[in-house]
């Protein structure tokens, strides 16, 4: 999803996250019209949609699977190269 596209689906994922078992935290927000994953004010990455539930972060060379199940519970994972299962994301 490029600049100027509709970001209404990603807005539900705006907020703060932690990676289970790691000290890593980040936020997802809209900056300059595009979804951005931010670890801090200097370390940020654009998020590029791969499919309905999966986004790519070039800074981390990682995929982020973000979705809500039928009960409305968040399910997410940070998928690093070589790891198909990923690390569980916790919505803060």
PDB file of N, CA and C in Angstrom:
ATOM      1  N   UNK A   1       0.849  -1.167   0.000  1.00  0.00           N
ATOM      2  CA  UNK A   1       0.000   0.000   0.000  1.00  0.00           C
ATOM      3  C   UNK A   1       0.891   1.225   0.000  1.00  0.00           C
ATOM      4  N   UNK A   2       0.855   1.974  -1.042  1.00  0.00           N
ATOM      5  CA  UNK A   2       1.736   3.121  -1.180  1.00  0.00           C
ATOM      6  C   UNK A   2       1.167   4.380  -0.567  1.00  0.00           C
ATOM      7  N   UNK A   3       1.912   5.436  -0.679  1.00  0.00           N
ATOM      8  CA  UNK A   3       1.454   6.727  -0.175  1.00  0.00           C
ATOM      9  C   UNK A   3       0.168   7.134  -0.866  1.00  0.00           C
ATOM     10  N   UNK A   4      -0.674   7.769  -0.114  1.00  0.00           N
ATOM     11  CA  UNK A   4      -1.920   8.247  -0.671  1.00  0.00           C
ATOM     12  C   UNK A   4      -3.010   7.193  -0.701  1.00  0.00           C
ATOM     13  N   UNK A   5      -2.666   5.931  -0.383  1.00  0.00           N
ATOM     14  CA  UNK A   5      -3.655   4.857  -0.361  1.00  0.00           C
ATOM     15  C   UNK A   5      -4.489   4.916   0.903  1.00  0.00           C
ATOM     16  N   UNK A   6      -5.493   4.077   0.943  1.00  0.00           N
ATOM     17  CA  UNK A   6      -6.349   4.019   2.121  1.00  0.00           C
ATOM     18  C   UNK A   6      -5.664   3.223   3.221  1.00  0.00           C
ATOM     19  N   UNK A   7      -5.573   3.802   4.405  1.00  0.00           N
ATOM     20  CA  UNK A   7      -4.930   3.143   5.537  1.00  0.00           C
ATOM     21  C   UNK A   7      -5.943   2.808   6.627  1.00  0.00           C
ATOM     22  N   UNK A   8      -7.237   2.773   6.280  1.00  0.00           N
ATOM     23  CA  UNK A   8      -8.245   2.536   7.313  1.00  0.00           C
ATOM     24  C   UNK A   8      -8.064   1.178   7.982  1.00  0.00           C
ATOM     25  N   UNK A   9      -7.596   0.158   7.272  1.00  0.00           N
ATOM     26  CA  UNK A   9      -7.415  -1.163   7.878  1.00  0.00           C
ATOM     27  C   UNK A   9      -6.245  -1.199   8.845  1.00  0.00           C
ATOM     28  N   UNK A  10      -5.193  -0.440   8.591  1.00  0.00           N
ATOM     29  CA  UNK A  10      -4.035  -0.460   9.469  1.00  0.00           C
ATOM     30  C   UNK A  10      -4.265   0.374  10.735  1.00  0.00           C
ATOM     31  N   UNK A  11      -5.174   1.307  10.695  1.00  0.00           N
ATOM     32  CA  UNK A  11      -5.424   2.168  11.857  1.00  0.00           C
ATOM     33  C   UNK A  11      -5.790   1.366  13.099  1.00  0.00           C
ATOM     34  N   UNK A  12      -6.438   0.235  12.936  1.00  0.00           N
ATOM     35  CA  UNK A  12      -6.817  -0.573  14.106  1.00  0.00           C
ATOM     36  C   UNK A  12      -5.594  -1.140  14.818  1.00  0.00           C
ATOM     37  N   UNK A  13      -4.429  -1.100  14.166  1.00  0.00           N
ATOM     38  CA  UNK A  13      -3.199  -1.604  14.773  1.00  0.00           C
ATOM     39  C   UNK A  13      -2.331  -0.502  15.374  1.00  0.00           C
ATOM     40  N   UNK A  14      -2.767   0.753  15.267  1.00  0.00           N
ATOM     41  CA  UNK A  14      -1.992   1.840  15.860  1.00  0.00           C
ATOM     42  C   UNK A  14      -1.914   1.624  17.361  1.00  0.00           C
ATOM     43  N   UNK A  15      -0.740   1.858  17.933  1.00  0.00           N
ATOM     44  CA  UNK A  15      -0.562   1.714  19.369  1.00  0.00           C
ATOM     45  C   UNK A  15       0.801   1.155  19.702  1.00  0.00           C
ATOM     46  N   UNK A  16       0.961   0.733  20.960  1.00  0.00           N
ATOM     47  CA  UNK A  16       2.247   0.260  21.486  1.00  0.00           C
ATOM     48  C   UNK A  16       2.253  -1.263  21.607  1.00  0.00           C
ATOM     49  N   UNK A  17       3.439  -1.841  21.389  1.00  0.00           N
ATOM     50  CA  UNK A  17       3.621  -3.287  21.402  1.00  0.00           C
ATOM     51  C   UNK A  17       4.922  -3.661  22.100  1.00  0.00           C
ATOM     52  N   UNK A  18       4.962  -4.912  22.566  1.00  0.00           N
ATOM     53  CA  UNK A  18       6.185  -5.506  23.092  1.00  0.00           C
ATOM     54  C   UNK A  18       6.357  -6.859  22.402  1.00  0.00           C
ATOM     55  N   UNK A  19       7.614  -7.300  22.280  1.00  0.00           N
ATOM     56  CA  UNK A  19       7.908  -8.614  21.724  1.00  0.00           C
ATOM     57  C   UNK A  19       8.127  -9.555  22.898  1.00  0.00           C
ATOM     58  N   UNK A  20       7.307 -10.594  22.990  1.00  0.00           N
ATOM     59  CA  UNK A  20       7.366 -11.532  24.114  1.00  0.00           C
ATOM     60  C   UNK A  20       8.752 -12.172  24.214  1.00  0.00           C
ATOM     61  N   UNK A  21       9.293 -12.189  25.455  1.00  0.00           N
ATOM     62  CA  UNK A  21      10.593 -12.804  25.696  1.00  0.00           C
ATOM     63  C   UNK A  21      11.777 -11.924  25.350  1.00  0.00           C
ATOM     64  N   UNK A  22      11.525 -10.713  24.872  1.00  0.00           N
ATOM     65  CA  UNK A  22      12.588  -9.763  24.526  1.00  0.00           C
ATOM     66  C   UNK A  22      12.279  -8.428  25.192  1.00  0.00           C
ATOM     67  N   UNK A  23      13.257  -7.559  25.208  1.00  0.00           N
ATOM     68  CA  UNK A  23      13.042  -6.222  25.775  1.00  0.00           C
ATOM     69  C   UNK A  23      12.587  -5.227  24.704  1.00  0.00           C
ATOM     70  N   UNK A  24      12.285  -5.692  23.517  1.00  0.00           N
ATOM     71  CA  UNK A  24      11.940  -4.835  22.393  1.00  0.00           C
ATOM     72  C   UNK A  24      10.523  -4.306  22.515  1.00  0.00           C
ATOM     73  N   UNK A  25      10.378  -3.007  22.350  1.00  0.00           N
ATOM     74  CA  UNK A  25       9.064  -2.372  22.298  1.00  0.00           C
ATOM     75  C   UNK A  25       9.030  -1.444  21.100  1.00  0.00           C
ATOM     76  N   UNK A  26       7.835  -1.190  20.587  1.00  0.00           N
ATOM     77  CA  UNK A  26       7.691  -0.297  19.445  1.00  0.00           C
ATOM     78  C   UNK A  26       6.258   0.200  19.378  1.00  0.00           C
ATOM     79  N   UNK A  27       6.035   1.192  18.551  1.00  0.00           N
ATOM     80  CA  UNK A  27       4.697   1.689  18.275  1.00  0.00           C
ATOM     81  C   UNK A  27       4.450   1.616  16.779  1.00  0.00           C
ATOM     82  N   UNK A  28       3.187   1.574  16.425  1.00  0.00           N
ATOM     83  CA  UNK A  28       2.774   1.680  15.030  1.00  0.00           C
ATOM     84  C   UNK A  28       1.864   2.892  14.947  1.00  0.00           C
ATOM     85  N   UNK A  29       2.163   3.789  14.003  1.00  0.00           N
ATOM     86  CA  UNK A  29       1.387   5.017  13.840  1.00  0.00           C
ATOM     87  C   UNK A  29       1.433   5.440  12.376  1.00  0.00           C
ATOM     88  N   UNK A  30       0.650   6.433  12.043  1.00  0.00           N
ATOM     89  CA  UNK A  30       0.641   7.003  10.706  1.00  0.00           C
ATOM     90  C   UNK A  30       1.511   8.252  10.726  1.00  0.00           C
ATOM     91  N   UNK A  31       2.541   8.285   9.882  1.00  0.00           N
ATOM     92  CA  UNK A  31       3.415   9.454   9.781  1.00  0.00           C
ATOM     93  C   UNK A  31       3.545   9.848   8.318  1.00  0.00           C
ATOM     94  N   UNK A  32       3.284  11.089   8.031  1.00  0.00           N
ATOM     95  CA  UNK A  32       3.379  11.611   6.661  1.00  0.00           C
ATOM     96  C   UNK A  32       2.550  10.770   5.695  1.00  0.00           C
ATOM     97  N   UNK A  33       1.402  10.291   6.172  1.00  0.00           N
ATOM     98  CA  UNK A  33       0.478   9.558   5.328  1.00  0.00           C
ATOM     99  C   UNK A  33       0.775   8.086   5.136  1.00  0.00           C
ATOM    100  N   UNK A  34       1.761   7.540   5.851  1.00  0.00           N
ATOM    101  CA  UNK A  34       2.114   6.127   5.694  1.00  0.00           C
ATOM    102  C   UNK A  34       2.273   5.461   7.060  1.00  0.00           C
ATOM    103  N   UNK A  35       1.957   4.162   7.171  1.00  0.00           N
ATOM    104  CA  UNK A  35       2.154   3.455   8.439  1.00  0.00           C
ATOM    105  C   UNK A  35       3.642   3.287   8.738  1.00  0.00           C
ATOM    106  N   UNK A  36       4.020   3.563   9.996  1.00  0.00           N
ATOM    107  CA  UNK A  36       5.423   3.521  10.416  1.00  0.00           C
ATOM    108  C   UNK A  36       5.532   2.762  11.731  1.00  0.00           C
ATOM    109  N   UNK A  37       6.538   1.898  11.808  1.00  0.00           N
ATOM    110  CA  UNK A  37       6.879   1.187  13.041  1.00  0.00           C
ATOM    111  C   UNK A  37       8.042   1.958  13.658  1.00  0.00           C
ATOM    112  N   UNK A  38       7.913   2.372  14.931  1.00  0.00           N
ATOM    113  CA  UNK A  38       8.933   3.186  15.592  1.00  0.00           C
ATOM    114  C   UNK A  38       9.401   2.529  16.881  1.00  0.00           C
ATOM    115  N   UNK A  39      10.713   2.347  16.995  1.00  0.00           N
ATOM    116  CA  UNK A  39      11.303   1.872  18.243  1.00  0.00           C
ATOM    117  C   UNK A  39      11.624   3.054  19.141  1.00  0.00           C
ATOM    118  N   UNK A  40      12.002   4.180  18.526  1.00  0.00           N
ATOM    119  CA  UNK A  40      12.247   5.438  19.232  1.00  0.00           C
ATOM    120  C   UNK A  40      12.205   6.556  18.195  1.00  0.00           C
ATOM    121  N   UNK A  41      12.524   7.779  18.599  1.00  0.00           N
ATOM    122  CA  UNK A  41      12.410   8.921  17.683  1.00  0.00           C
ATOM    123  C   UNK A  41      13.344   8.821  16.478  1.00  0.00           C
ATOM    124  N   UNK A  42      14.432   8.069  16.605  1.00  0.00           N
ATOM    125  CA  UNK A  42      15.408   7.967  15.512  1.00  0.00           C
ATOM    126  C   UNK A  42      15.311   6.665  14.724  1.00  0.00           C
ATOM    127  N   UNK A  43      14.836   5.615  15.343  1.00  0.00           N
ATOM    128  CA  UNK A  43      14.813   4.296  14.691  1.00  0.00           C
ATOM    129  C   UNK A  43      13.382   3.967  14.271  1.00  0.00           C
ATOM    130  N   UNK A  44      13.087   4.243  12.994  1.00  0.00           N
ATOM    131  CA  UNK A  44      11.740   4.065  12.453  1.00  0.00           C
ATOM    132  C   UNK A  44      11.823   3.347  11.114  1.00  0.00           C
ATOM    133  N   UNK A  45      10.738   2.661  10.787  1.00  0.00           N
ATOM    134  CA  UNK A  45      10.682   1.965   9.511  1.00  0.00           C
ATOM    135  C   UNK A  45       9.280   2.056   8.930  1.00  0.00           C
ATOM    136  N   UNK A  46       9.209   2.300   7.636  1.00  0.00           N
ATOM    137  CA  UNK A  46       7.923   2.225   6.950  1.00  0.00           C
ATOM    138  C   UNK A  46       7.434   0.785   7.010  1.00  0.00           C
ATOM    139  N   UNK A  47       6.122   0.612   7.021  1.00  0.00           N
ATOM    140  CA  UNK A  47       5.527  -0.720   6.942  1.00  0.00           C
ATOM    141  C   UNK A  47       4.882  -0.858   5.565  1.00  0.00           C
ATOM    142  N   UNK A  48       5.246  -1.911   4.859  1.00  0.00           N
ATOM    143  CA  UNK A  48       4.723  -2.165   3.526  1.00  0.00           C
ATOM    144  C   UNK A  48       3.848  -3.412   3.577  1.00  0.00           C
ATOM    145  N   UNK A  49       2.613  -3.286   3.138  1.00  0.00           N
ATOM    146  CA  UNK A  49       1.681  -4.424   3.187  1.00  0.00           C
ATOM    147  C   UNK A  49       2.095  -5.495   2.178  1.00  0.00           C
ATOM    148  N   UNK A  50       2.182  -6.733   2.667  1.00  0.00           N
ATOM    149  CA  UNK A  50       2.451  -7.888   1.812  1.00  0.00           C
ATOM    150  C   UNK A  50       1.127  -8.544   1.434  1.00  0.00           C
ATOM    151  N   UNK A  51       0.257  -8.734   2.426  1.00  0.00           N
ATOM    152  CA  UNK A  51      -1.086  -9.257   2.202  1.00  0.00           C
ATOM    153  C   UNK A  51      -1.991  -8.704   3.299  1.00  0.00           C
ATOM    154  N   UNK A  52      -3.179  -9.246   3.425  1.00  0.00           N
ATOM    155  CA  UNK A  52      -4.154  -8.709   4.366  1.00  0.00           C
ATOM    156  C   UNK A  52      -3.697  -8.611   5.811  1.00  0.00           C
ATOM    157  N   UNK A  53      -2.867  -9.570   6.269  1.00  0.00           N
ATOM    158  CA  UNK A  53      -2.436  -9.606   7.668  1.00  0.00           C
ATOM    159  C   UNK A  53      -0.942  -9.392   7.866  1.00  0.00           C
ATOM    160  N   UNK A  54      -0.188  -9.259   6.805  1.00  0.00           N
ATOM    161  CA  UNK A  54       1.273  -9.272   6.914  1.00  0.00           C
ATOM    162  C   UNK A  54       1.880  -7.998   6.337  1.00  0.00           C
ATOM    163  N   UNK A  55       2.835  -7.450   7.097  1.00  0.00           N
ATOM    164  CA  UNK A  55       3.517  -6.212   6.724  1.00  0.00           C
ATOM    165  C   UNK A  55       5.019  -6.457   6.752  1.00  0.00           C
ATOM    166  N   UNK A  56       5.754  -5.733   5.905  1.00  0.00           N
ATOM    167  CA  UNK A  56       7.210  -5.852   5.839  1.00  0.00           C
ATOM    168  C   UNK A  56       7.855  -4.578   6.371  1.00  0.00           C
ATOM    169  N   UNK A  57       8.865  -4.748   7.239  1.00  0.00           N
ATOM    170  CA  UNK A  57       9.644  -3.637   7.787  1.00  0.00           C
ATOM    171  C   UNK A  57      11.067  -3.738   7.235  1.00  0.00           C
ATOM    172  N   UNK A  58      11.440  -2.873   6.278  1.00  0.00           N
ATOM    173  CA  UNK A  58      12.781  -2.946   5.696  1.00  0.00           C
ATOM    174  C   UNK A  58      13.908  -2.745   6.714  1.00  0.00           C
ATOM    175  N   UNK A  59      13.694  -1.925   7.727  1.00  0.00           N
ATOM    176  CA  UNK A  59      14.738  -1.661   8.718  1.00  0.00           C
ATOM    177  C   UNK A  59      15.150  -2.952   9.430  1.00  0.00           C
ATOM    178  N   UNK A  60      14.186  -3.778   9.770  1.00  0.00           N
ATOM    179  CA  UNK A  60      14.452  -5.029  10.482  1.00  0.00           C
ATOM    180  C   UNK A  60      14.586  -6.223   9.541  1.00  0.00           C
ATOM    181  N   UNK A  61      14.242  -6.012   8.272  1.00  0.00           N
ATOM    182  CA  UNK A  61      14.144  -7.095   7.305  1.00  0.00           C
ATOM    183  C   UNK A  61      13.261  -8.189   7.894  1.00  0.00           C
ATOM    184  N   UNK A  62      12.153  -7.745   8.504  1.00  0.00           N
ATOM    185  CA  UNK A  62      11.236  -8.641   9.202  1.00  0.00           C
ATOM    186  C   UNK A  62       9.816  -8.428   8.694  1.00  0.00           C
ATOM    187  N   UNK A  63       9.012  -9.454   8.864  1.00  0.00           N
ATOM    188  CA  UNK A  63       7.589  -9.359   8.576  1.00  0.00           C
ATOM    189  C   UNK A  63       6.849  -9.269   9.902  1.00  0.00           C
ATOM    190  N   UNK A  64       5.748  -8.554   9.891  1.00  0.00           N
ATOM    191  CA  UNK A  64       4.888  -8.432  11.057  1.00  0.00           C
ATOM    192  C   UNK A  64       3.506  -8.933  10.671  1.00  0.00           C
ATOM    193  N   UNK A  65       3.041  -9.977  11.370  1.00  0.00           N
ATOM    194  CA  UNK A  65       1.700 -10.503  11.160  1.00  0.00           C
ATOM    195  C   UNK A  65       0.812  -9.867  12.220  1.00  0.00           C
ATOM    196  N   UNK A  66      -0.183  -9.107  11.781  1.00  0.00           N
ATOM    197  CA  UNK A  66      -1.071  -8.363  12.685  1.00  0.00           C
ATOM    198  C   UNK A  66      -2.513  -8.682  12.324  1.00  0.00           C
ATOM    199  N   UNK A  67      -3.272  -9.188  13.304  1.00  0.00           N
ATOM    200  CA  UNK A  67      -4.686  -9.459  13.037  1.00  0.00           C
ATOM    201  C   UNK A  67      -5.474  -9.545  14.338  1.00  0.00           C
ATOM    202  N   UNK A  68      -6.783  -9.457  14.195  1.00  0.00           N
ATOM    203  CA  UNK A  68      -7.697  -9.676  15.299  1.00  0.00           C
ATOM    204  C   UNK A  68      -8.501 -10.932  14.975  1.00  0.00           C
ATOM    205  N   UNK A  69      -8.655 -11.812  15.973  1.00  0.00           N
ATOM    206  CA  UNK A  69      -9.431 -13.034  15.736  1.00  0.00           C
ATOM    207  C   UNK A  69     -10.926 -12.701  15.761  1.00  0.00           C
ATOM    208  N   UNK A  70     -11.754 -13.719  15.588  1.00  0.00           N
ATOM    209  CA  UNK A  70     -13.202 -13.511  15.523  1.00  0.00           C
ATOM    210  C   UNK A  70     -13.778 -12.944  16.815  1.00  0.00           C
ATOM    211  N   UNK A  71     -13.091 -13.185  17.940  1.00  0.00           N
ATOM    212  CA  UNK A  71     -13.545 -12.653  19.227  1.00  0.00           C
ATOM    213  C   UNK A  71     -13.023 -11.239  19.489  1.00  0.00           C
ATOM    214  N   UNK A  72     -12.241 -10.700  18.546  1.00  0.00           N
ATOM    215  CA  UNK A  72     -11.700  -9.353  18.703  1.00  0.00           C
ATOM    216  C   UNK A  72     -10.380  -9.293  19.442  1.00  0.00           C
ATOM    217  N   UNK A  73      -9.774 -10.445  19.734  1.00  0.00           N
ATOM    218  CA  UNK A  73      -8.482 -10.489  20.429  1.00  0.00           C
ATOM    219  C   UNK A  73      -7.342 -10.316  19.426  1.00  0.00           C
ATOM    220  N   UNK A  74      -6.360  -9.500  19.800  1.00  0.00           N
ATOM    221  CA  UNK A  74      -5.207  -9.275  18.935  1.00  0.00           C
ATOM    222  C   UNK A  74      -4.321 -10.509  18.880  1.00  0.00           C
ATOM    223  N   UNK A  75      -3.849 -10.828  17.684  1.00  0.00           N
ATOM    224  CA  UNK A  75      -2.860 -11.872  17.462  1.00  0.00           C
ATOM    225  C   UNK A  75      -1.784 -11.271  16.573  1.00  0.00           C
ATOM    226  N   UNK A  76      -0.523 -11.370  17.004  1.00  0.00           N
ATOM    227  CA  UNK A  76       0.536 -10.802  16.189  1.00  0.00           C
ATOM    228  C   UNK A  76       1.851 -11.511  16.381  1.00  0.00           C
ATOM    229  N   UNK A  77       2.714 -11.377  15.375  1.00  0.00           N
ATOM    230  CA  UNK A  77       4.040 -11.976  15.446  1.00  0.00           C
ATOM    231  C   UNK A  77       5.021 -11.134  14.650  1.00  0.00           C
ATOM    232  N   UNK A  78       6.258 -11.106  15.129  1.00  0.00           N
ATOM    233  CA  UNK A  78       7.383 -10.510  14.415  1.00  0.00           C
ATOM    234  C   UNK A  78       8.161 -11.682  13.824  1.00  0.00           C
ATOM    235  N   UNK A  79       8.236 -11.750  12.506  1.00  0.00           N
ATOM    236  CA  UNK A  79       8.838 -12.892  11.830  1.00  0.00           C
ATOM    237  C   UNK A  79      10.168 -12.471  11.228  1.00  0.00           C
ATOM    238  N   UNK A  80      11.230 -12.933  11.843  1.00  0.00           N
ATOM    239  CA  UNK A  80      12.585 -12.609  11.385  1.00  0.00           C
ATOM    240  C   UNK A  80      13.003 -13.587  10.295  1.00  0.00           C
ATOM    241  N   UNK A  81      13.958 -13.221   9.445  1.00  0.00           N
ATOM    242  CA  UNK A  81      14.405 -14.122   8.381  1.00  0.00           C
ATOM    243  C   UNK A  81      14.808 -15.490   8.940  1.00  0.00           C
ATOM    244  N   UNK A  82      14.314 -16.549   8.307  1.00  0.00           N
ATOM    245  CA  UNK A  82      14.635 -17.904   8.720  1.00  0.00           C
ATOM    246  C   UNK A  82      13.745 -18.462   9.817  1.00  0.00           C
ATOM    247  N   UNK A  83      12.780 -17.669  10.307  1.00  0.00           N
ATOM    248  CA  UNK A  83      11.885 -18.105  11.388  1.00  0.00           C
ATOM    249  C   UNK A  83      10.445 -17.970  10.909  1.00  0.00           C
ATOM    250  N   UNK A  84       9.827 -19.071  10.541  1.00  0.00           N
ATOM    251  CA  UNK A  84       8.466 -19.022  10.011  1.00  0.00           C
ATOM    252  C   UNK A  84       7.407 -18.775  11.075  1.00  0.00           C
ATOM    253  N   UNK A  85       7.673 -19.177  12.328  1.00  0.00           N
ATOM    254  CA  UNK A  85       6.682 -19.023  13.390  1.00  0.00           C
ATOM    255  C   UNK A  85       6.646 -17.610  13.954  1.00  0.00           C
ATOM    256  N   UNK A  86       7.787 -17.000  14.119  1.00  0.00           N
ATOM    257  CA  UNK A  86       7.855 -15.643  14.630  1.00  0.00           C
ATOM    258  C   UNK A  86       7.817 -15.540  16.133  1.00  0.00           C
ATOM    259  N   UNK A  87       8.053 -14.345  16.610  1.00  0.00           N
ATOM    260  CA  UNK A  87       8.007 -14.009  18.028  1.00  0.00           C
ATOM    261  C   UNK A  87       6.671 -13.344  18.318  1.00  0.00           C
ATOM    262  N   UNK A  88       6.016 -13.781  19.381  1.00  0.00           N
ATOM    263  CA  UNK A  88       4.690 -13.267  19.716  1.00  0.00           C
ATOM    264  C   UNK A  88       4.750 -11.788  20.076  1.00  0.00           C
ATOM    265  N   UNK A  89       3.776 -11.043  19.569  1.00  0.00           N
ATOM    266  CA  UNK A  89       3.636  -9.625  19.907  1.00  0.00           C
ATOM    267  C   UNK A  89       2.552  -9.466  20.952  1.00  0.00           C
ATOM    268  N   UNK A  90       2.802  -8.580  21.902  1.00  0.00           N
ATOM    269  CA  UNK A  90       1.839  -8.260  22.957  1.00  0.00           C
ATOM    270  C   UNK A  90       1.421  -6.813  22.788  1.00  0.00           C
ATOM    271  N   UNK A  91       0.150  -6.599  22.669  1.00  0.00           N
ATOM    272  CA  UNK A  91      -0.384  -5.234  22.534  1.00  0.00           C
ATOM    273  C   UNK A  91      -0.455  -4.622  23.914  1.00  0.00           C
ATOM    274  N   UNK A  92       0.147  -3.433  24.099  1.00  0.00           N
ATOM    275  CA  UNK A  92       0.201  -2.778  25.408  1.00  0.00           C
ATOM    276  C   UNK A  92      -0.969  -1.838  25.608  1.00  0.00           C
TER     277      UNK A  92
END
